[in-house]
Amino acid sequence: MNPPIVKAMSDITVRLTVSPAPHWRSRRTVLKMMQAHLLALAPAAVMAVGMYGPQALAVIGLSGSVAVMTEAVCLRLQGRPVTVDNFTALYDGILFAFLLPATAPWWLVTIGAMLTIALGRTVFGGYGTNPVCAPLVAWAFCRLSWPQAMDIDLNLAHFLSNAPLDQLKHFGVASLSQFHYMDLFIGKQLGGLGASQVAALLAGGLCLIGAGWVRAFIPTAFLAGVVATSGLFWLIDPTLYADPMFHLLAGSTIFGAFFLAPDVASSPVGMLPQILFGLIAGTLVVIIRVYGVYPDGAPFAIMLANLLTPLLDHVHPKPFGAK
């Protein structure tokens, strides 16, 4: 009988191979994460089409398609593998579309979707390296360059209802009696194509948290910052400032809390930094709505908070035993 062959060092090259992080591998991939996020956006997209008609579907489809094609071109020009099948570009394109009026012209959708990828991601190195949420970069560029084409109340003037935040900004709290909170909750308000579908976005966001794709710290702190800041203003003078429930249900607050602020590339990593990030962004939402020029402060608030992410990532509890 031949003795067993011992190969103690035969696989040494495999066991000592150094590879890039992460070294602890799991079954969670970028593709699966994007599929979960797209599925979470689906109810809001359906509600948007039901409210605004086929033109909403056209805006979503055009924005997503242009974003994917732009990503493919940018990767090809960089000499990198074309990985548009991971749905990251499609997801960012749809996020941008959700911030637009349903009647946005095709050229605005096209330019914004291209900027989402080219200016929001590619110039910083691609997906995962952008310091600011990519769709918000394109939204800010378009909002400042073509304010009339991006104005919600102006472009949706043929609807019988009004944009709640525009009414608050231009006509004060007295004009808010025309809105019922339940109507705002189920999406019967003028706003961003998908960002105003509060109930659907809340359901999708909670599903992402329940499935573990989004940690609850940023959304919870974001909403807490909105409630606390708006509640303080409301207690000071309820005849001048709207109550916290209105700020939660109007505009893109819920959309920002669950889909824009928790962007994996531009938000902090640790628990305490995420809580601080959410509180800062939520507080800025109300401050911009009260003192700023633009009715909805959520996009600008999240962008400003993104700039603080490198500093917030350094905030952490003192290690046990450290002096």
Short mmCIF file of C-alpha atoms in Angstrom, two decimals:
data_model
loop_
_atom_site.label_atom_id
_atom_site.label_comp_id
_atom_site.label_asym_id
_atom_site.label_seq_id
_atom_site.Cartn_x
_atom_site.Cartn_y
_atom_site.Cartn_z
CA MET A 1 0.00 0.00 0.00
CA ASN A 2 1.47 3.31 -1.07
CA PRO A 3 1.59 6.07 1.59
CA PRO A 4 -0.56 9.15 0.97
CA ILE A 5 1.10 11.96 -0.83
CA VAL A 6 1.40 15.05 1.36
CA LYS A 7 1.32 18.33 -0.55
CA ALA A 8 1.59 20.84 2.24
CA MET A 9 3.11 23.56 0.08
CA SER A 10 1.57 22.66 -3.26
CA ASP A 11 -1.08 25.41 -3.09
CA ILE A 12 1.14 28.03 -1.49
CA THR A 13 0.82 30.33 -4.50
CA VAL A 14 -2.96 30.27 -4.17
CA ARG A 15 -3.02 30.81 -0.43
CA LEU A 16 -0.59 33.72 -0.56
CA THR A 17 -2.13 35.54 -3.53
CA VAL A 18 -2.66 39.21 -2.75
CA SER A 19 -5.80 40.70 -4.29
CA PRO A 20 -7.65 44.02 -3.99
CA ALA A 21 -10.19 44.50 -1.23
CA PRO A 22 -12.70 43.30 -0.25
CA HIS A 23 -11.12 40.04 0.87
CA TRP A 24 -14.32 38.88 2.55
CA ARG A 25 -16.64 37.99 -0.30
CA SER A 26 -20.39 37.66 -0.19
CA ARG A 27 -23.13 36.94 -2.69
CA ARG A 28 -24.15 40.60 -2.78
CA THR A 29 -23.09 42.27 -6.00
CA VAL A 30 -23.56 45.66 -7.61
CA LEU A 31 -25.92 44.06 -10.11
CA LYS A 32 -28.17 42.65 -7.38
CA MET A 33 -28.09 45.95 -5.51
CA MET A 34 -29.17 47.88 -8.60
CA GLN A 35 -31.89 45.37 -9.37
CA ALA A 36 -33.27 45.84 -5.85
CA HIS A 37 -33.16 49.63 -6.16
CA LEU A 38 -34.84 49.61 -9.57
CA LEU A 39 -37.54 47.34 -8.22
CA ALA A 40 -38.03 49.76 -5.31
CA LEU A 41 -38.53 52.62 -7.79
CA ALA A 42 -41.04 50.70 -9.91
CA PRO A 43 -44.18 51.56 -7.85
CA ALA A 44 -43.36 55.27 -8.00
CA ALA A 45 -42.81 55.04 -11.76
CA VAL A 46 -46.17 53.32 -12.20
CA MET A 47 -47.91 55.98 -10.11
CA ALA A 48 -46.18 58.73 -12.11
CA VAL A 49 -47.40 57.27 -15.39
CA GLY A 50 -50.89 56.94 -13.94
CA MET A 51 -50.89 60.60 -12.92
CA TYR A 52 -49.09 62.28 -15.82
CA GLY A 53 -49.78 59.83 -18.63
CA PRO A 54 -47.49 58.32 -21.31
CA GLN A 55 -45.29 61.42 -21.38
CA ALA A 56 -43.95 60.42 -17.96
CA LEU A 57 -42.99 57.00 -19.31
CA ALA A 58 -41.28 58.67 -22.26
CA VAL A 59 -39.18 60.88 -19.96
CA ILE A 60 -38.15 57.92 -17.80
CA GLY A 61 -37.32 55.75 -20.80
CA LEU A 62 -35.36 58.46 -22.60
CA SER A 63 -33.36 59.44 -19.53
CA GLY A 64 -32.46 55.85 -18.68
CA SER A 65 -31.52 54.98 -22.27
CA VAL A 66 -29.35 58.05 -22.78
CA ALA A 67 -27.59 57.43 -19.46
CA VAL A 68 -26.75 53.85 -20.46
CA MET A 69 -25.47 54.90 -23.91
CA THR A 70 -23.40 57.70 -22.40
CA GLU A 71 -21.85 55.28 -19.93
CA ALA A 72 -20.95 52.89 -22.75
CA VAL A 73 -19.32 55.68 -24.77
CA CYS A 74 -17.37 57.03 -21.79
CA LEU A 75 -16.07 53.58 -20.86
CA ARG A 76 -15.10 52.90 -24.47
CA LEU A 77 -13.20 56.20 -24.71
CA GLN A 78 -11.36 55.35 -21.49
CA GLY A 79 -10.38 51.94 -22.81
CA ARG A 80 -12.22 50.22 -19.97
CA PRO A 81 -14.60 47.24 -20.15
CA VAL A 82 -18.16 48.28 -21.00
CA THR A 83 -20.14 47.19 -17.92
CA VAL A 84 -23.48 48.84 -18.56
CA ASP A 85 -25.17 45.53 -17.79
CA ASN A 86 -24.78 46.21 -14.05
CA PHE A 87 -27.67 48.73 -14.30
CA THR A 88 -25.85 51.52 -12.42
CA ALA A 89 -26.19 53.96 -15.33
CA LEU A 90 -29.83 53.02 -15.85
CA TYR A 91 -30.55 53.61 -12.18
CA ASP A 92 -28.90 57.03 -12.12
CA GLY A 93 -30.71 58.01 -15.31
CA ILE A 94 -34.07 57.13 -13.78
CA LEU A 95 -33.22 59.04 -10.59
CA PHE A 96 -32.58 62.12 -12.71
CA ALA A 97 -35.86 61.62 -14.56
CA PHE A 98 -37.73 61.45 -11.24
CA LEU A 99 -36.62 65.02 -10.49
CA LEU A 100 -37.92 66.46 -13.77
CA PRO A 101 -41.34 67.82 -14.70
CA ALA A 102 -43.36 65.20 -16.57
CA THR A 103 -43.50 67.56 -19.57
CA ALA A 104 -39.73 68.11 -19.73
CA PRO A 105 -38.59 68.58 -23.37
CA TRP A 106 -36.56 65.82 -24.96
CA TRP A 107 -33.42 67.94 -25.28
CA LEU A 108 -33.44 68.75 -21.56
CA VAL A 109 -33.84 65.07 -20.64
CA THR A 110 -31.06 64.10 -23.03
CA ILE A 111 -28.59 66.72 -21.80
CA GLY A 112 -29.35 65.98 -18.17
CA ALA A 113 -28.96 62.22 -18.58
CA MET A 114 -25.63 62.71 -20.38
CA LEU A 115 -24.40 65.05 -17.64
CA THR A 116 -25.48 62.58 -14.97
CA ILE A 117 -22.93 60.09 -16.28
CA ALA A 118 -20.25 62.29 -17.85
CA LEU A 119 -20.13 65.11 -15.30
CA GLY A 120 -21.53 63.31 -12.28
CA ARG A 121 -19.48 60.10 -12.51
CA THR A 122 -16.93 59.77 -15.31
CA VAL A 123 -14.85 62.88 -14.55
CA PHE A 124 -14.30 61.55 -11.03
CA GLY A 125 -13.27 58.07 -12.14
CA GLY A 126 -16.56 56.29 -12.73
CA TYR A 127 -19.17 54.61 -10.59
CA GLY A 128 -18.34 54.57 -6.89
CA THR A 129 -15.87 57.47 -7.00
CA ASN A 130 -18.23 60.44 -7.36
CA PRO A 131 -18.12 62.81 -4.35
CA VAL A 132 -21.62 64.16 -5.05
CA CYS A 133 -24.75 62.22 -5.95
CA ALA A 134 -24.52 62.04 -9.76
CA PRO A 135 -28.18 62.77 -10.69
CA LEU A 136 -28.12 65.85 -8.48
CA VAL A 137 -25.10 67.24 -10.33
CA ALA A 138 -27.06 67.09 -13.59
CA TRP A 139 -30.20 68.44 -11.93
CA ALA A 140 -28.34 71.45 -10.50
CA PHE A 141 -26.70 72.17 -13.87
CA CYS A 142 -30.03 72.09 -15.67
CA ARG A 143 -31.83 74.00 -12.91
CA LEU A 144 -29.35 76.85 -13.11
CA SER A 145 -28.99 76.81 -16.90
CA TRP A 146 -32.64 76.46 -17.94
CA PRO A 147 -34.73 77.52 -14.92
CA GLN A 148 -37.96 77.91 -16.90
CA ALA A 149 -37.73 74.45 -18.45
CA MET A 150 -37.09 72.96 -14.99
CA ASP A 151 -39.80 74.92 -13.16
CA ILE A 152 -42.44 72.48 -11.89
CA ASP A 153 -45.33 74.91 -11.45
CA LEU A 154 -44.73 76.61 -14.80
CA ASN A 155 -44.46 73.44 -16.89
CA LEU A 156 -47.41 71.71 -15.24
CA ALA A 157 -49.70 74.76 -15.28
CA HIS A 158 -52.31 72.89 -17.34
CA PHE A 159 -53.05 70.66 -14.32
CA LEU A 160 -55.79 71.86 -12.00
CA SER A 161 -53.71 71.38 -8.85
CA ASN A 162 -50.67 73.40 -7.79
CA ALA A 163 -47.18 72.58 -6.61
CA PRO A 164 -47.29 72.74 -2.77
CA LEU A 165 -43.80 74.12 -2.24
CA ASP A 166 -44.24 76.77 -4.93
CA GLN A 167 -47.47 77.88 -3.26
CA LEU A 168 -45.69 78.09 0.10
CA LYS A 169 -42.78 80.05 -1.36
CA HIS A 170 -44.84 82.60 -3.30
CA PHE A 171 -48.13 82.84 -1.39
CA GLY A 172 -47.32 81.80 2.19
CA VAL A 173 -48.88 79.38 4.65
CA ALA A 174 -52.41 80.69 4.03
CA SER A 175 -52.36 79.12 0.56
CA LEU A 176 -51.75 75.61 1.90
CA SER A 177 -55.39 75.10 2.91
CA GLN A 178 -56.03 73.81 -0.63
CA PHE A 179 -53.90 70.73 0.09
CA HIS A 180 -54.90 67.67 2.11
CA TYR A 181 -52.18 65.57 3.66
CA MET A 182 -53.68 62.31 2.40
CA ASP A 183 -53.66 63.67 -1.14
CA LEU A 184 -50.03 64.64 -0.78
CA PHE A 185 -49.22 61.19 0.60
CA ILE A 186 -50.77 59.30 -2.31
CA GLY A 187 -49.08 61.52 -4.88
CA LYS A 188 -51.86 63.94 -5.78
CA GLN A 189 -49.49 66.90 -5.96
CA LEU A 190 -47.42 68.54 -8.64
CA GLY A 191 -43.73 67.91 -8.30
CA GLY A 192 -40.88 65.96 -9.78
CA LEU A 193 -42.14 63.21 -12.06
CA GLY A 194 -41.46 60.45 -9.53
CA ALA A 195 -40.22 62.40 -6.52
CA SER A 196 -43.77 63.43 -5.58
CA GLN A 197 -45.07 59.85 -5.32
CA VAL A 198 -44.62 59.76 -1.55
CA ALA A 199 -46.46 56.55 -0.68
CA ALA A 200 -44.74 54.48 -3.36
CA LEU A 201 -41.30 55.88 -2.54
CA LEU A 202 -41.81 55.23 1.16
CA ALA A 203 -42.82 51.63 0.48
CA GLY A 204 -39.83 51.11 -1.81
CA GLY A 205 -37.42 52.71 0.64
CA LEU A 206 -38.64 50.60 3.54
CA CYS A 207 -38.23 47.48 1.41
CA LEU A 208 -34.61 48.42 0.70
CA ILE A 209 -33.97 48.89 4.41
CA GLY A 210 -35.71 45.62 5.26
CA ALA A 211 -33.64 43.74 2.68
CA GLY A 212 -30.42 45.29 4.00
CA TRP A 213 -29.51 47.20 0.86
CA VAL A 214 -29.84 50.56 2.63
CA ARG A 215 -28.93 51.21 6.26
CA ALA A 216 -31.62 53.04 8.21
CA PHE A 217 -29.31 55.64 9.74
CA ILE A 218 -29.28 58.20 6.91
CA PRO A 219 -33.02 58.08 6.03
CA THR A 220 -34.06 58.19 9.69
CA ALA A 221 -31.69 61.03 10.57
CA PHE A 222 -32.65 62.91 7.39
CA LEU A 223 -36.35 62.80 8.22
CA ALA A 224 -35.60 63.65 11.86
CA GLY A 225 -33.65 66.72 10.73
CA VAL A 226 -36.56 67.85 8.56
CA VAL A 227 -39.09 67.35 11.35
CA ALA A 228 -36.98 69.00 14.06
CA THR A 229 -36.03 72.06 12.01
CA SER A 230 -39.47 72.64 10.51
CA GLY A 231 -41.06 72.03 13.91
CA LEU A 232 -38.86 74.71 15.45
CA PHE A 233 -39.85 77.25 12.80
CA TRP A 234 -43.50 76.25 13.14
CA LEU A 235 -43.45 76.72 16.92
CA ILE A 236 -41.93 80.18 16.46
CA ASP A 237 -44.73 81.36 14.15
CA PRO A 238 -47.29 78.88 12.73
CA THR A 239 -48.81 81.66 10.61
CA LEU A 240 -45.53 82.16 8.75
CA TYR A 241 -44.00 78.69 8.59
CA ALA A 242 -45.49 75.35 7.50
CA ASP A 243 -45.79 72.46 9.95
CA PRO A 244 -43.44 69.44 9.90
CA MET A 245 -45.95 67.08 8.26
CA PHE A 246 -46.23 69.36 5.25
CA HIS A 247 -42.45 69.42 4.79
CA LEU A 248 -42.32 65.62 5.00
CA LEU A 249 -45.02 65.06 2.39
CA ALA A 250 -44.30 67.91 -0.03
CA GLY A 251 -41.63 67.96 -2.68
CA SER A 252 -38.82 65.42 -2.84
CA THR A 253 -38.24 64.89 0.90
CA ILE A 254 -39.03 61.17 0.93
CA PHE A 255 -37.26 60.64 -2.39
CA GLY A 256 -34.16 62.33 -1.06
CA ALA A 257 -34.24 60.48 2.25
CA PHE A 258 -34.38 56.96 0.81
CA PHE A 259 -32.81 57.18 -2.66
CA LEU A 260 -30.58 60.26 -3.03
CA ALA A 261 -28.99 60.81 0.38
CA PRO A 262 -27.96 57.13 0.93
CA ASP A 263 -25.97 57.09 -2.34
CA VAL A 264 -23.17 54.62 -1.61
CA ALA A 265 -20.40 56.70 -3.18
CA SER A 266 -21.19 60.16 -1.82
CA SER A 267 -22.44 59.33 1.70
CA PRO A 268 -20.40 58.44 4.81
CA VAL A 269 -19.68 54.88 5.88
CA GLY A 270 -19.85 54.63 9.67
CA MET A 271 -22.98 54.76 11.80
CA LEU A 272 -22.22 58.05 13.57
CA PRO A 273 -21.09 59.83 10.37
CA GLN A 274 -24.25 58.64 8.63
CA ILE A 275 -26.45 59.97 11.42
CA LEU A 276 -24.69 63.34 11.34
CA PHE A 277 -24.90 63.40 7.55
CA GLY A 278 -28.64 62.76 7.60
CA LEU A 279 -29.28 65.37 10.28
CA ILE A 280 -27.27 68.02 8.42
CA ALA A 281 -28.99 67.30 5.11
CA GLY A 282 -32.47 67.25 6.67
CA THR A 283 -31.83 70.51 8.48
CA LEU A 284 -30.57 72.16 5.30
CA VAL A 285 -33.72 71.11 3.44
CA VAL A 286 -35.91 73.28 5.65
CA ILE A 287 -33.43 76.15 5.86
CA ILE A 288 -33.21 76.35 2.06
CA ARG A 289 -37.00 76.16 1.75
CA VAL A 290 -37.44 78.99 4.26
CA TYR A 291 -34.63 81.33 3.25
CA GLY A 292 -33.56 80.15 -0.20
CA VAL A 293 -34.73 81.17 -3.64
CA TYR A 294 -35.73 77.68 -4.75
CA PRO A 295 -38.97 76.15 -3.41
CA ASP A 296 -37.62 72.61 -2.88
CA GLY A 297 -34.39 72.52 -0.95
CA ALA A 298 -33.87 68.73 -0.85
CA PRO A 299 -31.54 68.38 -3.89
CA PHE A 300 -29.30 71.30 -2.92
CA ALA A 301 -29.27 70.20 0.74
CA ILE A 302 -28.06 66.71 -0.15
CA MET A 303 -25.38 68.11 -2.45
CA LEU A 304 -24.07 70.39 0.29
CA ALA A 305 -24.05 67.50 2.77
CA ASN A 306 -22.14 65.37 0.22
CA LEU A 307 -19.30 67.88 0.35
CA LEU A 308 -18.99 67.22 4.07
CA THR A 309 -18.70 63.45 3.68
CA PRO A 310 -14.85 63.33 3.80
CA LEU A 311 -14.90 65.25 7.08
CA LEU A 312 -17.75 63.23 8.57
CA ASP A 313 -15.96 59.96 7.78
CA HIS A 314 -13.31 61.01 10.32
CA VAL A 315 -15.91 61.24 13.08
CA HIS A 316 -15.87 58.02 15.08
CA PRO A 317 -15.99 56.96 18.73
CA LYS A 318 -12.72 56.87 20.60
CA PRO A 319 -11.29 53.31 20.60
CA PHE A 320 -11.65 51.42 23.86
CA GLY A 321 -8.71 52.11 26.13
CA ALA A 322 -7.47 55.11 24.13
CA LYS A 323 -6.50 58.25 26.03
#
